[in-house]
mmCIF file of N, CA and C in Angstrom:
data_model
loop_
_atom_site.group_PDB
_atom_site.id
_atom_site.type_symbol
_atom_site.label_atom_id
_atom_site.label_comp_id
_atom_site.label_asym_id
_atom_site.label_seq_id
_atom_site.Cartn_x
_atom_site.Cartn_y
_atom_site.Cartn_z
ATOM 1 N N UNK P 7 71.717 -257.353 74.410
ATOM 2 C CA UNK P 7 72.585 -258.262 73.693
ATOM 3 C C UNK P 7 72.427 -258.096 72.181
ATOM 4 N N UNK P 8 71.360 -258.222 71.842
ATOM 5 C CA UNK P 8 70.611 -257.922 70.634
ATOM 6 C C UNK P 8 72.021 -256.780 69.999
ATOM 7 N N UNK P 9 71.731 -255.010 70.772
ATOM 8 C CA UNK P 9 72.193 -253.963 70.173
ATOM 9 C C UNK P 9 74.328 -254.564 69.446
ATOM 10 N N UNK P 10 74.515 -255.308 70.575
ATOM 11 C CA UNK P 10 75.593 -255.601 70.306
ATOM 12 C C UNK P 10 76.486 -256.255 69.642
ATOM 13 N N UNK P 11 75.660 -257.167 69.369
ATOM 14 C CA UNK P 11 75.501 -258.216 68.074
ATOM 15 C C UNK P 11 75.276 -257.214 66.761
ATOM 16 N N UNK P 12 74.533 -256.609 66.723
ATOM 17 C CA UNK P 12 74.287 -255.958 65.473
ATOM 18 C C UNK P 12 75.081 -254.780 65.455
ATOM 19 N N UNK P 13 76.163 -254.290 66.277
ATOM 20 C CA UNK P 13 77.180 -253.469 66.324
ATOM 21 C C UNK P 13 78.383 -254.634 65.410
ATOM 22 N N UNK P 14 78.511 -255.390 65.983
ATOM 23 C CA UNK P 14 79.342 -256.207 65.660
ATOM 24 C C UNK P 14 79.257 -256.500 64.519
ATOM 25 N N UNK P 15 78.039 -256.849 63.865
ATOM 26 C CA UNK P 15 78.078 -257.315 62.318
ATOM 27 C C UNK P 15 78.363 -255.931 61.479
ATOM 28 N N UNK P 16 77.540 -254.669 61.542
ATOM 29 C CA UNK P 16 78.099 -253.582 61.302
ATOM 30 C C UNK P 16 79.383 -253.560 61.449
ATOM 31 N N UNK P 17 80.503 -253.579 62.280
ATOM 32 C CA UNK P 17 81.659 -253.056 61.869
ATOM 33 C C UNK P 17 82.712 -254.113 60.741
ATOM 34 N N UNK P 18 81.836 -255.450 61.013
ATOM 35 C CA UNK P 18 82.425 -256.594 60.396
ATOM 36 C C UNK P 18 82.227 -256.339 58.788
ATOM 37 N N UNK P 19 80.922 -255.947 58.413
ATOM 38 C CA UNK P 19 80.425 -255.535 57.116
ATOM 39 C C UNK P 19 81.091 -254.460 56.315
ATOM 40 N N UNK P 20 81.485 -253.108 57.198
ATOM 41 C CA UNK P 20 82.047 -252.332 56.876
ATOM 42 C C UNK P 20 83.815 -252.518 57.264
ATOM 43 N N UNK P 21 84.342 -253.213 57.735
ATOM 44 C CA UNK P 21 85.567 -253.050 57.041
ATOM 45 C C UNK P 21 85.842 -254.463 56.577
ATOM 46 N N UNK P 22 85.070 -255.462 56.049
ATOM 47 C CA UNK P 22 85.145 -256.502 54.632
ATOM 48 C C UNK P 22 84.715 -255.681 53.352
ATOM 49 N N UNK P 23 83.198 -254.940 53.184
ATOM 50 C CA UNK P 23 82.924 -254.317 52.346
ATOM 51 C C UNK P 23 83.783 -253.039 51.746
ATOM 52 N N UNK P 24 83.985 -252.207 52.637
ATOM 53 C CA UNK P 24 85.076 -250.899 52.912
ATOM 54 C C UNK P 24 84.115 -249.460 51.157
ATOM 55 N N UNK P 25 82.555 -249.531 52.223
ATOM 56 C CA UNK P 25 81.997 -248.292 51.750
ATOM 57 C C UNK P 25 82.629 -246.935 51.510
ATOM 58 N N UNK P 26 82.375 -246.643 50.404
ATOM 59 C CA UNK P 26 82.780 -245.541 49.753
ATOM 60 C C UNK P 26 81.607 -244.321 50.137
ATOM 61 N N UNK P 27 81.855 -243.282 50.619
ATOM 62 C CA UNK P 27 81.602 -242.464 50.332
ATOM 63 C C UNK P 27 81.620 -241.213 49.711
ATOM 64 N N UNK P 28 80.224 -240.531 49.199
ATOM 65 C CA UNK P 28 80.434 -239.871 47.917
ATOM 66 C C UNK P 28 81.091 -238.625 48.492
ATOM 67 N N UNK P 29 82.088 -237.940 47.175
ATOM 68 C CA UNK P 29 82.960 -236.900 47.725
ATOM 69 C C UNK P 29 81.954 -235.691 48.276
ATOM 70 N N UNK P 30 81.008 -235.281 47.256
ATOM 71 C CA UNK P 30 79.185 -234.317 48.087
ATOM 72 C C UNK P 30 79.479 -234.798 49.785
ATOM 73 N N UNK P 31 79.059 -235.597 50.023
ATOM 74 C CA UNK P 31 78.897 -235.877 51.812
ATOM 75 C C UNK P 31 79.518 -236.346 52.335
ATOM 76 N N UNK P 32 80.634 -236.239 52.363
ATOM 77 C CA UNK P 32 81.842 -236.468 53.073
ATOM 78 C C UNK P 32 82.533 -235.511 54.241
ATOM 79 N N UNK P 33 81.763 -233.909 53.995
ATOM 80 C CA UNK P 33 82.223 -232.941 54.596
ATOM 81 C C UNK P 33 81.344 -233.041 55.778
ATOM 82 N N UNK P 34 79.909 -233.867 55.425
ATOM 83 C CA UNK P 34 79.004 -234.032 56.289
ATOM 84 C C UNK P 34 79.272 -234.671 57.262
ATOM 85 N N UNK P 35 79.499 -236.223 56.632
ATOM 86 C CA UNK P 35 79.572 -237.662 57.597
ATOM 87 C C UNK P 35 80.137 -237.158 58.668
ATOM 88 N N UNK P 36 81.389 -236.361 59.179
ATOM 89 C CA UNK P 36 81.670 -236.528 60.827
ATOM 90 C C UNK P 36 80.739 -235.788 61.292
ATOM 91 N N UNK P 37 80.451 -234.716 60.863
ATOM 92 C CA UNK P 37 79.304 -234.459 61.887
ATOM 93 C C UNK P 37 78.591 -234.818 62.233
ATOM 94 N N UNK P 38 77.835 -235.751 60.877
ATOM 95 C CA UNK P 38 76.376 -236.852 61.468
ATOM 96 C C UNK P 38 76.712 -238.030 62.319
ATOM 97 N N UNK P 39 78.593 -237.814 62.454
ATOM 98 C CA UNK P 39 78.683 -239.347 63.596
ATOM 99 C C UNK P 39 78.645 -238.755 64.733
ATOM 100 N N UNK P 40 79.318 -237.350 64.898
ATOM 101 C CA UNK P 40 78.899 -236.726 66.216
ATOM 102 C C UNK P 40 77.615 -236.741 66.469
ATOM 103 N N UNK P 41 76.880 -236.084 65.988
ATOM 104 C CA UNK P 41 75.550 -236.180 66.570
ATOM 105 C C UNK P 41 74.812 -237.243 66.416
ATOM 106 N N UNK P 42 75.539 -238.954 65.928
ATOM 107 C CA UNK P 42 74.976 -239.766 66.277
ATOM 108 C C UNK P 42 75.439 -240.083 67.684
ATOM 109 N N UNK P 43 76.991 -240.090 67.873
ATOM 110 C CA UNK P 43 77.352 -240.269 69.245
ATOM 111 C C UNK P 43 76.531 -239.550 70.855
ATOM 112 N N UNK P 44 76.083 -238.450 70.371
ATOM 113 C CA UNK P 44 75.287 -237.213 71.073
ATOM 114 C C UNK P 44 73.639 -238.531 71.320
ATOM 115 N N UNK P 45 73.611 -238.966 70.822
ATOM 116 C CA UNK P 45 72.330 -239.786 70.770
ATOM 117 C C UNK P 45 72.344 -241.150 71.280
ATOM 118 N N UNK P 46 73.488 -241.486 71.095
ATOM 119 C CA UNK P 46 73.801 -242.959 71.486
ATOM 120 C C UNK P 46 73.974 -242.512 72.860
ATOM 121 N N UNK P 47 74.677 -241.667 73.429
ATOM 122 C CA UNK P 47 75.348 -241.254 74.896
ATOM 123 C C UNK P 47 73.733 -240.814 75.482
ATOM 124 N N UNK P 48 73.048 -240.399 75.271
ATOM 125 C CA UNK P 48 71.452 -239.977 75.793
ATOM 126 C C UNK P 48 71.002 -241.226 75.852
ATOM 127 N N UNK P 49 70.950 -242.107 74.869
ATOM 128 C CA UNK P 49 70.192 -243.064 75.108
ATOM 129 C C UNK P 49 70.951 -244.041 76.147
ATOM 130 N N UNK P 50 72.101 -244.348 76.307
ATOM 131 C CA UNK P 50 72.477 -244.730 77.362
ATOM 132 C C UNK P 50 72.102 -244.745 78.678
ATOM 133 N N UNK P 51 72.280 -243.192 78.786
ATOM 134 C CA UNK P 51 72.046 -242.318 80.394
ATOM 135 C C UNK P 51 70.632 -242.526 80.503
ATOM 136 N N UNK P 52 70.046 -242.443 79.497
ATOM 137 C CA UNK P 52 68.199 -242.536 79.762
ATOM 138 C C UNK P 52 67.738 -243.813 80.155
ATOM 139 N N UNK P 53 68.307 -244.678 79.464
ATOM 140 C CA UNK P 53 68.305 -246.397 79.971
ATOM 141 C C UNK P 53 68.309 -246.418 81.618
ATOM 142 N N UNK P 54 70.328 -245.824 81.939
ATOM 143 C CA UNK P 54 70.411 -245.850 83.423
ATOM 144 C C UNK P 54 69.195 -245.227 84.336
ATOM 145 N N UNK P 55 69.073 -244.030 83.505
ATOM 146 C CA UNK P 55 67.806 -243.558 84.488
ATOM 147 C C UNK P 55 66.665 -244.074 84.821
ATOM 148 N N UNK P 56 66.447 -245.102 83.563
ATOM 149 C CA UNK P 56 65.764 -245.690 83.791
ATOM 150 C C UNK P 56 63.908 -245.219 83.054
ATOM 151 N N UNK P 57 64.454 -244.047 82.447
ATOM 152 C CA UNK P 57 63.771 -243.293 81.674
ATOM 153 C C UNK P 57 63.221 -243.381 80.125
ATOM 154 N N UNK P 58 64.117 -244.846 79.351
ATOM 155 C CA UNK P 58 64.622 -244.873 78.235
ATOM 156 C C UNK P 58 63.456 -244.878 77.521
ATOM 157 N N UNK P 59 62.837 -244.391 76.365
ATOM 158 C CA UNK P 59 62.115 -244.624 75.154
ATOM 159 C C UNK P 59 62.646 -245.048 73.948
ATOM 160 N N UNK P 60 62.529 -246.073 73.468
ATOM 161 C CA UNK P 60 63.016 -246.182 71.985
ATOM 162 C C UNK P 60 62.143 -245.546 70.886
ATOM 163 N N UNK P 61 61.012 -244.635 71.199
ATOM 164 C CA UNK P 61 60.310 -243.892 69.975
ATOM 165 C C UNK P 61 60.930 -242.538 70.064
ATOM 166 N N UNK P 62 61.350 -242.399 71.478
ATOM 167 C CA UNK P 62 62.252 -241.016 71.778
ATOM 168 C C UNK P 62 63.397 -241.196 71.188
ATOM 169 N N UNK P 63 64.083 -242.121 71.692
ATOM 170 C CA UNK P 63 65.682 -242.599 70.802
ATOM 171 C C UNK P 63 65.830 -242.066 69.233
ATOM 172 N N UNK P 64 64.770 -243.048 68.771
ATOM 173 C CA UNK P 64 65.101 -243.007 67.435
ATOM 174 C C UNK P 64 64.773 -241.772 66.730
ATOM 175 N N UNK P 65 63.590 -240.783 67.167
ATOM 176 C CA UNK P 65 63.157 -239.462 66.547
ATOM 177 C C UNK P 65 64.800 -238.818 67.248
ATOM 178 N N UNK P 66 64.892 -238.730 68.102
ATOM 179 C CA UNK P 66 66.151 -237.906 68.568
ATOM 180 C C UNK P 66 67.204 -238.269 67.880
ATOM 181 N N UNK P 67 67.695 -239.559 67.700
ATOM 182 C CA UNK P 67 68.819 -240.053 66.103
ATOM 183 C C UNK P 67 68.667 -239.450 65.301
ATOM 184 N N UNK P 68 67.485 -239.585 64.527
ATOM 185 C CA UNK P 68 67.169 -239.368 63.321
ATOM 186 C C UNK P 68 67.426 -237.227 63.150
ATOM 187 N N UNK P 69 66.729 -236.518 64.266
ATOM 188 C CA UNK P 69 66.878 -235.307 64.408
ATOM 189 C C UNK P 69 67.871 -234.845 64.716
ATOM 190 N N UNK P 70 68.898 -235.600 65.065
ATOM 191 C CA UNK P 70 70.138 -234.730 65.719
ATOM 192 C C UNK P 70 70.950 -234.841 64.298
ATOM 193 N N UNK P 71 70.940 -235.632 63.765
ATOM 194 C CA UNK P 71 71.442 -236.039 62.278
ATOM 195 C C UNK P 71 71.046 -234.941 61.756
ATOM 196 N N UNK P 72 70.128 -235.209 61.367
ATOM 197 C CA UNK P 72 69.377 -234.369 60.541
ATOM 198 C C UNK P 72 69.831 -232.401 60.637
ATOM 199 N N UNK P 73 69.305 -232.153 61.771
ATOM 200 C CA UNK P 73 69.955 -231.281 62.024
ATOM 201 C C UNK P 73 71.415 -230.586 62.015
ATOM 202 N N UNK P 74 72.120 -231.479 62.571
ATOM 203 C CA UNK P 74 73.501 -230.957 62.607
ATOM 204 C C UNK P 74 73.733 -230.919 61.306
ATOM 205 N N UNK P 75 73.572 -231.904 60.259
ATOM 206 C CA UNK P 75 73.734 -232.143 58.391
ATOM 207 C C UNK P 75 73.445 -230.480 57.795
ATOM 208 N N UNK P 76 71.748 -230.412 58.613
ATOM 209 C CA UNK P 76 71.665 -228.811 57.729
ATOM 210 C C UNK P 76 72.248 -228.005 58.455
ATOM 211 N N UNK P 77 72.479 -227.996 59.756
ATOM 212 C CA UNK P 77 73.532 -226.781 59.854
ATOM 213 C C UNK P 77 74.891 -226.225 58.643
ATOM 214 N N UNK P 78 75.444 -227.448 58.610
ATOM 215 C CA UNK P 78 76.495 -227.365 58.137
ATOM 216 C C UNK P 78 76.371 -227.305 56.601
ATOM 217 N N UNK P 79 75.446 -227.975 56.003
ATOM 218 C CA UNK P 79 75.306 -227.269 54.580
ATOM 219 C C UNK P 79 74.914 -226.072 54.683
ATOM 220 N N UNK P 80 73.575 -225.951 54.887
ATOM 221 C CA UNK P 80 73.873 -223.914 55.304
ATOM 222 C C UNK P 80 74.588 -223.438 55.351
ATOM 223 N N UNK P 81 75.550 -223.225 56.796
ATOM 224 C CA UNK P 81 76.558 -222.485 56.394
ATOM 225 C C UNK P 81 77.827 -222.727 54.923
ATOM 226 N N UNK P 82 77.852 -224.184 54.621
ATOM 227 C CA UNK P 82 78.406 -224.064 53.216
ATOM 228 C C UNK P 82 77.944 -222.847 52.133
ATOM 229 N N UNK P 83 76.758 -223.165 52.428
ATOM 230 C CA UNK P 83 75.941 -222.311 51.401
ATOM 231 C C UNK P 83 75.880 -220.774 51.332
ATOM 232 N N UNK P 84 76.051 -220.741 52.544
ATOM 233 C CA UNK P 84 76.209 -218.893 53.078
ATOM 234 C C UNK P 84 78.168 -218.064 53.398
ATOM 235 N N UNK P 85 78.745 -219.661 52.906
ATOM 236 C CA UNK P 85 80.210 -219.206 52.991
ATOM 237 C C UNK P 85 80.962 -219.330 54.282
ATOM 238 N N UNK P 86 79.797 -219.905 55.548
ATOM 239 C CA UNK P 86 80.612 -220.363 57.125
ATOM 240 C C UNK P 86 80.716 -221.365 57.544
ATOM 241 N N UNK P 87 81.019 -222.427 56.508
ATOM 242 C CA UNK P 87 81.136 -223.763 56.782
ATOM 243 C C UNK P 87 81.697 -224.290 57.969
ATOM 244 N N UNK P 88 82.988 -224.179 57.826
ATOM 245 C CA UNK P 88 83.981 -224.152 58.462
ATOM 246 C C UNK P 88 83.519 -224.031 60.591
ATOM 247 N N UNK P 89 83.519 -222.643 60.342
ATOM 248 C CA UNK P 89 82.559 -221.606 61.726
ATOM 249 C C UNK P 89 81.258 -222.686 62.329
ATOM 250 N N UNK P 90 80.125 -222.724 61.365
ATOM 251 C CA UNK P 90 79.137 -224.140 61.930
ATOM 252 C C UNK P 90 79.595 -225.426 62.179
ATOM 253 N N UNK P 91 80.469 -225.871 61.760
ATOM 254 C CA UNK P 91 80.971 -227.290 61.557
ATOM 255 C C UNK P 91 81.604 -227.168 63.390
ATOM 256 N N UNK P 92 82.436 -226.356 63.416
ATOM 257 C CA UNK P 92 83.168 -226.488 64.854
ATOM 258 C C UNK P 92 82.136 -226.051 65.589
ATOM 259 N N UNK P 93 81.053 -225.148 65.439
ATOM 260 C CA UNK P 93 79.808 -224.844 66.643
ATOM 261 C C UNK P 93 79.023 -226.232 66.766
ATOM 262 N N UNK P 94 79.153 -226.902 66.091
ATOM 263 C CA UNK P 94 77.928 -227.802 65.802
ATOM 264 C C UNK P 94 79.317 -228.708 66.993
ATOM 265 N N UNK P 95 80.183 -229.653 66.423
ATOM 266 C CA UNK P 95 80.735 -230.101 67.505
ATOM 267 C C UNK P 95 81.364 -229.666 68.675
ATOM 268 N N UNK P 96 81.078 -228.569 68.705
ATOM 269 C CA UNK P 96 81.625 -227.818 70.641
ATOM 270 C C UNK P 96 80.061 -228.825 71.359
ATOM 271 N N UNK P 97 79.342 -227.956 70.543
ATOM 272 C CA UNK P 97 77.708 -228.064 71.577
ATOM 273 C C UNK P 97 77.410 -229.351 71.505
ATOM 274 N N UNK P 98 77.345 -230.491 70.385
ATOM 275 C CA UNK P 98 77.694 -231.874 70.711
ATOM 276 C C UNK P 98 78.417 -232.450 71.566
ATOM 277 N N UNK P 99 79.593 -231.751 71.338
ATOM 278 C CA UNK P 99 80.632 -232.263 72.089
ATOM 279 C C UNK P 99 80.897 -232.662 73.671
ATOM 280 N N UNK P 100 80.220 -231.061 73.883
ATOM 281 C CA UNK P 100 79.817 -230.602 75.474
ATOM 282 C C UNK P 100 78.733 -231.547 75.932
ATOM 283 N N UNK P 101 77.164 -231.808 74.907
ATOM 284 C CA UNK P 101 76.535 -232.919 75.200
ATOM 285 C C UNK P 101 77.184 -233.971 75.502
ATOM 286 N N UNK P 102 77.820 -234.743 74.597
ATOM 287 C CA UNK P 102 78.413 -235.913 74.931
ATOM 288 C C UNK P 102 79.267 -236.121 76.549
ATOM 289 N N UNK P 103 80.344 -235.161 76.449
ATOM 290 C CA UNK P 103 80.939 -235.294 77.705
ATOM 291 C C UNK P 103 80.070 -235.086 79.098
ATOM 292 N N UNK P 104 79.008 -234.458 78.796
ATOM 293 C CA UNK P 104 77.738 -234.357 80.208
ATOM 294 C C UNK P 104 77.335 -236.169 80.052
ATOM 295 N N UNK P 105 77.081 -236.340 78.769
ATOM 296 C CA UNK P 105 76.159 -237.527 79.359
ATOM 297 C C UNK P 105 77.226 -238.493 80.037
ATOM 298 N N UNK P 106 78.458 -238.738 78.996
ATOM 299 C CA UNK P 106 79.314 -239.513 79.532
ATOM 300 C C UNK P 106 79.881 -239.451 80.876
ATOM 301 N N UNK P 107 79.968 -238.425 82.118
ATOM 302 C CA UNK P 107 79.882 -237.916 83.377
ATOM 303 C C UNK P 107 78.769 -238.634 83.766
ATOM 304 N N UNK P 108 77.216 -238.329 83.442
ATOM 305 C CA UNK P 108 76.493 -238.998 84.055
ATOM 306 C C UNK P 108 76.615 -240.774 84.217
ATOM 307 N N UNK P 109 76.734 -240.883 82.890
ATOM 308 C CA UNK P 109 76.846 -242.499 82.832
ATOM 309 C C UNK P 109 77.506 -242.964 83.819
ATOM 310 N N UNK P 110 79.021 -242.292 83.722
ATOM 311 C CA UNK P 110 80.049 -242.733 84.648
ATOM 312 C C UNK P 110 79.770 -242.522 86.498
ATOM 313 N N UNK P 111 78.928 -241.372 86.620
ATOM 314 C CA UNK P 111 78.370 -241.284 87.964
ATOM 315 C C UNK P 111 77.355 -242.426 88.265
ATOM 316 N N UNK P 112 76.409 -242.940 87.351
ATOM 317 C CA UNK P 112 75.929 -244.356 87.725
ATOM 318 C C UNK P 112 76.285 -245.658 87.626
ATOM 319 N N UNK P 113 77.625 -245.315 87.073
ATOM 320 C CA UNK P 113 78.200 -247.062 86.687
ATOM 321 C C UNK P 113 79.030 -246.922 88.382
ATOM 322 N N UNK P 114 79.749 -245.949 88.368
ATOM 323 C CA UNK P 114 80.738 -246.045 89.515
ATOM 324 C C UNK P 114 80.510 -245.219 90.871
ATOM 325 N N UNK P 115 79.462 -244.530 90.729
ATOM 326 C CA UNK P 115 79.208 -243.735 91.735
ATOM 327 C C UNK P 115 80.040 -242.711 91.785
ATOM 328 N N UNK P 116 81.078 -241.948 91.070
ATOM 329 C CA UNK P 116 82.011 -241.377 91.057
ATOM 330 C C UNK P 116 81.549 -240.097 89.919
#
């Protein structure tokens, strides 16, 4: 209940406040929401499993961020922005839709 409540004030905060972000990390931010989504969808399925860690959760947030961010400046930096940016969300992407399958195989049996 807790997580949801504080989803809620988050989105309430951000579109009363309506944060700016700087034009530098802007090329970033979707990727770091993908691979926050990539994290949120694990931690889900890990819950169902029944498996869940929140010291795992949060190092895995914090790293998938992290990571996917330097992918994609790197390749800025080396001239394949573009090329990492779409590798980085295929292989997220593909994460996400596995976990979301699983989820959905334990919510519905289906």
């Amino acid at each position: 209940m807790i997580p949801a409540f504080a989803l809620a004030i988050g989105v309430a905060l951000g579109l009363l406040l309506g944060p700016q972000v700087p034009l530098v990390l802007q090329p970033y931010l979707p990727i770091a929401v993908v691979a926050a989504l990539d994290a949120a969808f694990g931690g889900i399925r890990a819950r169902l499993d029944g498996v869940f860690d929140s010291k795992v959760f949060v190092i895995s947030f914090v790293s998938n961020v992290l990571v996917a961010a330097l992918m994609v400046f790197l390749g800025d930096k080396i001239g394949v922005g573009a090329q990492l940016s779409t590798s980085v969300v295929v292989v997220l992407g593909i994460r996400i839709f596995g976990n979301a399958a699983a989820i959905r195989r334990h919510l519905f049996g289906a």
